[in-house]
């Protein structure tokens, strides 16, 4: 499946019918439009294997190494699940995200997944540069004390720590409110992907929401954007074109590829968690 002109036109029509509002901070901005994620993957050649009449979306990478699931009827709070199969050089890894994770933040991760792996500095650097507070235990907290990033070992069976992100109302410390949304990266998730997610999450630039779009919390600040709807569409279209161009370059570089070993990436559906 590739991203079609009709699909882009439908996105543009929606934007034309609403007034964009700058919404911040990002962790309270609400889910936004999931097409920031799914359109980007489709532009890179990911295919949909789910029933088109179902509310669930399952997308697979061209090499069958990665699977993204979106399930709004999930019995857990994880609506988004990203699985990576083990390869000859990389272990299997898993990440999940709650319903109200901002689409633009998750899209920063999926965009990074489409690029060649890099060796970035410690993901904590993204958080520290944004001015988030680090406590004595090493956890990071947003300036409004509503989003928290921790790294911890789940049990004695895990020798490496995993990443845990939670957004919750901070007004009552003694009796904490329910989690608004969460994200989790297991201990094998590549650092450059975690770093891309953190960079987008802590970015102080607002994201655009329509006047009646859902936000994650009433403390989200919304102001009439200086951007016109067409500018939002133009930026979105430019991103899709860049992803397509990058995918074409990657395909050219893979001319006459060596046969993939059977163990390189499993082709069976990833197990649900």
GROMACS .gro file of C-alpha atoms in nm:
model
  273
    1UNK     CA    1   0.000   0.000   0.000
    2UNK     CA    2   0.121   0.349  -0.079
    3UNK     CA    3  -0.019   0.681   0.027
    4UNK     CA    4  -0.262   0.805  -0.240
    5UNK     CA    5  -0.350   1.154  -0.360
    6UNK     CA    6  -0.707   1.091  -0.248
    7UNK     CA    7  -0.595   1.016   0.109
    8UNK     CA    8  -0.392   1.337   0.116
    9UNK     CA    9  -0.690   1.527  -0.025
   10UNK     CA   10  -0.916   1.395   0.253
   11UNK     CA   11  -0.664   1.514   0.513
   12UNK     CA   12  -0.644   1.854   0.343
   13UNK     CA   13  -1.024   1.886   0.336
   14UNK     CA   14  -1.043   1.826   0.710
   15UNK     CA   15  -0.779   2.090   0.778
   16UNK     CA   16  -0.956   2.341   0.553
   17UNK     CA   17  -1.269   2.306   0.761
   18UNK     CA   18  -1.114   2.396   1.095
   19UNK     CA   19  -0.919   2.680   1.252
   20UNK     CA   20  -0.580   2.566   1.390
   21UNK     CA   21  -0.505   2.642   1.753
   22UNK     CA   22  -0.153   2.627   1.895
   23UNK     CA   23  -0.174   2.377   2.179
   24UNK     CA   24   0.083   2.320   2.452
   25UNK     CA   25   0.246   2.164   2.640
   26UNK     CA   26   0.269   1.869   2.408
   27UNK     CA   27   0.204   1.605   2.672
   28UNK     CA   28  -0.139   1.761   2.734
   29UNK     CA   29  -0.226   1.834   2.369
   30UNK     CA   30  -0.433   1.521   2.317
   31UNK     CA   31  -0.410   1.257   2.045
   32UNK     CA   32  -0.451   1.474   1.738
   33UNK     CA   33  -0.479   1.306   1.399
   34UNK     CA   34  -0.344   0.950   1.381
   35UNK     CA   35  -0.270   0.999   1.012
   36UNK     CA   36   0.050   1.178   1.116
   37UNK     CA   37   0.167   0.826   1.197
   38UNK     CA   38  -0.011   0.599   0.950
   39UNK     CA   39   0.032   0.822   0.644
   40UNK     CA   40   0.405   0.850   0.711
   41UNK     CA   41   0.443   0.473   0.726
   42UNK     CA   42   0.230   0.425   0.415
   43UNK     CA   43   0.445   0.678   0.227
   44UNK     CA   44   0.747   0.464   0.319
   45UNK     CA   45   0.587   0.150   0.178
   46UNK     CA   46   0.440  -0.010   0.488
   47UNK     CA   47   0.134  -0.222   0.415
   48UNK     CA   48  -0.192  -0.269   0.600
   49UNK     CA   49  -0.285  -0.627   0.682
   50UNK     CA   50  -0.593  -0.556   0.895
   51UNK     CA   51  -0.958  -0.568   0.791
   52UNK     CA   52  -1.034  -0.227   0.633
   53UNK     CA   53  -1.381  -0.237   0.792
   54UNK     CA   54  -1.236  -0.292   1.140
   55UNK     CA   55  -1.141  -0.021   1.388
   56UNK     CA   56  -0.806  -0.194   1.433
   57UNK     CA   57  -0.512  -0.103   1.211
   58UNK     CA   58  -0.213  -0.334   1.161
   59UNK     CA   59   0.076  -0.206   0.949
   60UNK     CA   60   0.390  -0.398   0.851
   61UNK     CA   61   0.722  -0.276   0.724
   62UNK     CA   62   0.838  -0.389   0.376
   63UNK     CA   63   1.101  -0.618   0.531
   64UNK     CA   64   0.846  -0.766   0.776
   65UNK     CA   65   1.072  -0.671   1.068
   66UNK     CA   66   0.833  -0.422   1.227
   67UNK     CA   67   0.461  -0.426   1.305
   68UNK     CA   68   0.253  -0.134   1.430
   69UNK     CA   69  -0.088  -0.207   1.582
   70UNK     CA   70  -0.357   0.047   1.666
   71UNK     CA   71  -0.649  -0.098   1.860
   72UNK     CA   72  -0.901   0.146   2.013
   73UNK     CA   73  -1.091  -0.153   2.155
   74UNK     CA   74  -0.788  -0.280   2.346
   75UNK     CA   75  -0.864  -0.425   2.688
   76UNK     CA   76  -0.561  -0.239   2.822
   77UNK     CA   77  -0.461   0.126   2.815
   78UNK     CA   78  -0.214   0.059   2.533
   79UNK     CA   79  -0.386   0.152   2.205
   80UNK     CA   80  -0.062   0.166   2.006
   81UNK     CA   81   0.185  -0.125   2.002
   82UNK     CA   82   0.510  -0.140   1.809
   83UNK     CA   83   0.686  -0.476   1.770
   84UNK     CA   84   1.030  -0.539   1.621
   85UNK     CA   85   1.127  -0.892   1.531
   86UNK     CA   86   1.474  -1.020   1.614
   87UNK     CA   87   1.732  -1.009   1.337
   88UNK     CA   88   2.086  -1.139   1.298
   89UNK     CA   89   2.222  -0.820   1.454
   90UNK     CA   90   1.941  -0.681   1.673
   91UNK     CA   91   1.728  -0.835   1.951
   92UNK     CA   92   1.351  -0.828   1.949
   93UNK     CA   93   1.200  -0.520   2.114
   94UNK     CA   94   0.860  -0.377   2.201
   95UNK     CA   95   0.705  -0.038   2.276
   96UNK     CA   96   0.351   0.071   2.361
   97UNK     CA   97   0.160   0.396   2.396
   98UNK     CA   98  -0.167   0.507   2.553
   99UNK     CA   99  -0.468   0.646   2.370
  100UNK     CA  100  -0.392   1.013   2.439
  101UNK     CA  101  -0.028   1.013   2.327
  102UNK     CA  102   0.011   1.304   2.082
  103UNK     CA  103   0.026   1.174   1.725
  104UNK     CA  104   0.305   1.417   1.637
  105UNK     CA  105   0.524   1.278   1.917
  106UNK     CA  106   0.470   0.916   1.817
  107UNK     CA  107   0.522   1.013   1.451
  108UNK     CA  108   0.867   1.146   1.541
  109UNK     CA  109   0.954   0.793   1.656
  110UNK     CA  110   0.808   0.621   1.349
  111UNK     CA  111   0.985   0.871   1.121
  112UNK     CA  112   1.313   0.786   1.296
  113UNK     CA  113   1.235   0.417   1.244
  114UNK     CA  114   1.236   0.481   0.868
  115UNK     CA  115   1.583   0.633   0.874
  116UNK     CA  116   1.915   0.450   0.895
  117UNK     CA  117   2.000   0.371   1.257
  118UNK     CA  118   2.228   0.625   1.417
  119UNK     CA  119   2.432   0.638   1.733
  120UNK     CA  120   2.284   0.932   1.922
  121UNK     CA  121   2.389   1.057   2.263
  122UNK     CA  122   2.204   0.938   2.573
  123UNK     CA  123   1.828   1.005   2.530
  124UNK     CA  124   1.837   1.182   2.866
  125UNK     CA  125   2.021   1.464   2.691
  126UNK     CA  126   1.707   1.559   2.500
  127UNK     CA  127   1.517   1.586   2.828
  128UNK     CA  128   1.786   1.782   3.010
  129UNK     CA  129   1.820   2.034   2.729
  130UNK     CA  130   1.447   2.100   2.750
  131UNK     CA  131   1.485   2.202   3.114
  132UNK     CA  132   1.293   1.915   3.269
  133UNK     CA  133   1.371   1.862   3.638
  134UNK     CA  134   1.573   1.555   3.739
  135UNK     CA  135   1.512   1.430   4.093
  136UNK     CA  136   1.746   1.240   4.325
  137UNK     CA  137   1.627   0.907   4.186
  138UNK     CA  138   1.715   1.017   3.832
  139UNK     CA  139   1.358   1.053   3.706
  140UNK     CA  140   1.271   1.356   3.491
  141UNK     CA  141   0.962   1.571   3.537
  142UNK     CA  142   0.807   1.829   3.306
  143UNK     CA  143   0.796   2.193   3.424
  144UNK     CA  144   0.426   2.153   3.512
  145UNK     CA  145   0.503   1.828   3.703
  146UNK     CA  146   0.248   1.636   3.497
  147UNK     CA  147   0.472   1.423   3.273
  148UNK     CA  148   0.735   1.192   3.418
  149UNK     CA  149   1.013   0.983   3.264
  150UNK     CA  150   1.173   0.701   3.457
  151UNK     CA  151   1.414   0.426   3.370
  152UNK     CA  152   1.403   0.116   3.582
  153UNK     CA  153   1.461  -0.259   3.580
  154UNK     CA  154   1.135  -0.451   3.590
  155UNK     CA  155   1.265  -0.759   3.768
  156UNK     CA  156   1.565  -0.976   3.831
  157UNK     CA  157   1.503  -1.139   3.494
  158UNK     CA  158   1.587  -0.815   3.313
  159UNK     CA  159   1.947  -0.702   3.324
  160UNK     CA  160   1.882  -0.374   3.144
  161UNK     CA  161   1.640  -0.098   3.247
  162UNK     CA  162   1.334  -0.006   3.043
  163UNK     CA  163   1.179   0.338   2.987
  164UNK     CA  164   0.849   0.439   3.150
  165UNK     CA  165   0.665   0.762   3.069
  166UNK     CA  166   0.346   0.874   3.245
  167UNK     CA  167   0.132   1.184   3.223
  168UNK     CA  168  -0.098   1.237   3.520
  169UNK     CA  169  -0.262   1.519   3.717
  170UNK     CA  170  -0.009   1.647   3.969
  171UNK     CA  171  -0.240   1.831   4.206
  172UNK     CA  172  -0.264   1.555   4.466
  173UNK     CA  173   0.068   1.394   4.550
  174UNK     CA  174  -0.065   1.184   4.839
  175UNK     CA  175  -0.345   1.037   4.628
  176UNK     CA  176  -0.224   1.053   4.267
  177UNK     CA  177  -0.479   1.079   3.992
  178UNK     CA  178  -0.521   0.810   3.724
  179UNK     CA  179  -0.272   0.807   3.439
  180UNK     CA  180  -0.377   1.027   3.146
  181UNK     CA  181  -0.150   0.844   2.901
  182UNK     CA  182   0.162   0.635   2.921
  183UNK     CA  183   0.446   0.511   2.703
  184UNK     CA  184   0.677   0.218   2.756
  185UNK     CA  185   0.998   0.113   2.579
  186UNK     CA  186   1.146  -0.222   2.670
  187UNK     CA  187   1.514  -0.261   2.748
  188UNK     CA  188   1.610  -0.344   2.388
  189UNK     CA  189   1.441  -0.050   2.214
  190UNK     CA  190   1.710   0.133   2.010
  191UNK     CA  191   1.830   0.449   2.183
  192UNK     CA  192   1.790   0.666   1.872
  193UNK     CA  193   1.416   0.587   1.865
  194UNK     CA  194   1.373   0.670   2.234
  195UNK     CA  195   1.568   0.989   2.175
  196UNK     CA  196   1.344   1.090   1.883
  197UNK     CA  197   1.035   1.038   2.100
  198UNK     CA  198   1.183   1.241   2.387
  199UNK     CA  199   1.291   1.523   2.155
  200UNK     CA  200   0.939   1.557   2.019
  201UNK     CA  201   0.777   1.519   2.361
  202UNK     CA  202   0.988   1.790   2.526
  203UNK     CA  203   0.984   2.028   2.229
  204UNK     CA  204   0.834   2.356   2.351
  205UNK     CA  205   0.686   2.438   2.010
  206UNK     CA  206   0.307   2.392   2.016
  207UNK     CA  207   0.120   2.143   1.803
  208UNK     CA  208  -0.192   2.236   1.610
  209UNK     CA  209  -0.538   2.122   1.711
  210UNK     CA  210  -0.882   2.216   1.587
  211UNK     CA  211  -1.105   2.421   1.813
  212UNK     CA  212  -1.311   2.120   1.917
  213UNK     CA  213  -1.036   1.856   1.910
  214UNK     CA  214  -0.986   1.654   2.226
  215UNK     CA  215  -0.702   1.759   2.453
  216UNK     CA  216  -0.561   1.536   2.725
  217UNK     CA  217  -0.631   1.774   3.013
  218UNK     CA  218  -0.803   2.103   3.088
  219UNK     CA  219  -0.466   2.260   3.169
  220UNK     CA  220  -0.363   2.244   2.805
  221UNK     CA  221  -0.321   2.597   2.669
  222UNK     CA  222  -0.476   2.681   2.333
  223UNK     CA  223  -0.428   3.002   2.138
  224UNK     CA  224  -0.535   3.092   1.786
  225UNK     CA  225  -0.246   2.989   1.563
  226UNK     CA  226  -0.074   3.229   1.328
  227UNK     CA  227  -0.076   2.944   1.076
  228UNK     CA  228  -0.345   2.922   0.812
  229UNK     CA  229  -0.498   2.579   0.740
  230UNK     CA  230  -0.318   2.565   0.405
  231UNK     CA  231   0.017   2.616   0.577
  232UNK     CA  232  -0.058   2.316   0.799
  233UNK     CA  233  -0.143   2.111   0.491
  234UNK     CA  234   0.169   2.229   0.304
  235UNK     CA  235   0.397   2.127   0.591
  236UNK     CA  236   0.225   1.790   0.614
  237UNK     CA  237   0.253   1.730   0.239
  238UNK     CA  238   0.621   1.828   0.241
  239UNK     CA  239   0.685   1.572   0.514
  240UNK     CA  240   0.514   1.298   0.312
  241UNK     CA  241   0.718   1.387   0.003
  242UNK     CA  242   1.039   1.373   0.205
  243UNK     CA  243   0.950   1.029   0.342
  244UNK     CA  244   0.869   0.901  -0.008
  245UNK     CA  245   1.199   1.033  -0.144
  246UNK     CA  246   1.389   0.871   0.140
  247UNK     CA  247   1.212   0.539   0.078
  248UNK     CA  248   1.303   0.553  -0.294
  249UNK     CA  249   1.668   0.611  -0.208
  250UNK     CA  250   1.663   0.317   0.033
  251UNK     CA  251   1.511   0.091  -0.234
  252UNK     CA  252   1.780   0.190  -0.487
  253UNK     CA  253   2.048   0.109  -0.234
  254UNK     CA  254   1.900  -0.237  -0.195
  255UNK     CA  255   1.935  -0.338  -0.559
  256UNK     CA  256   2.049  -0.698  -0.595
  257UNK     CA  257   2.012  -0.767  -0.221
  258UNK     CA  258   2.161  -1.076  -0.065
  259UNK     CA  259   1.906  -1.346   0.022
  260UNK     CA  260   1.761  -1.283   0.366
  261UNK     CA  261   1.834  -1.563   0.614
  262UNK     CA  262   1.525  -1.728   0.754
  263UNK     CA  263   1.622  -1.607   1.100
  264UNK     CA  264   1.668  -1.243   0.999
  265UNK     CA  265   1.312  -1.136   1.071
  266UNK     CA  266   1.010  -1.348   1.151
  267UNK     CA  267   0.716  -1.308   0.917
  268UNK     CA  268   0.449  -1.436   1.153
  269UNK     CA  269   0.221  -1.182   1.326
  270UNK     CA  270   0.366  -1.038   1.642
  271UNK     CA  271   0.214  -1.163   1.963
  272UNK     CA  272  -0.011  -0.926   2.151
  273UNK     CA  273   0.084  -0.811   2.497
   0.00000   0.00000   0.00000
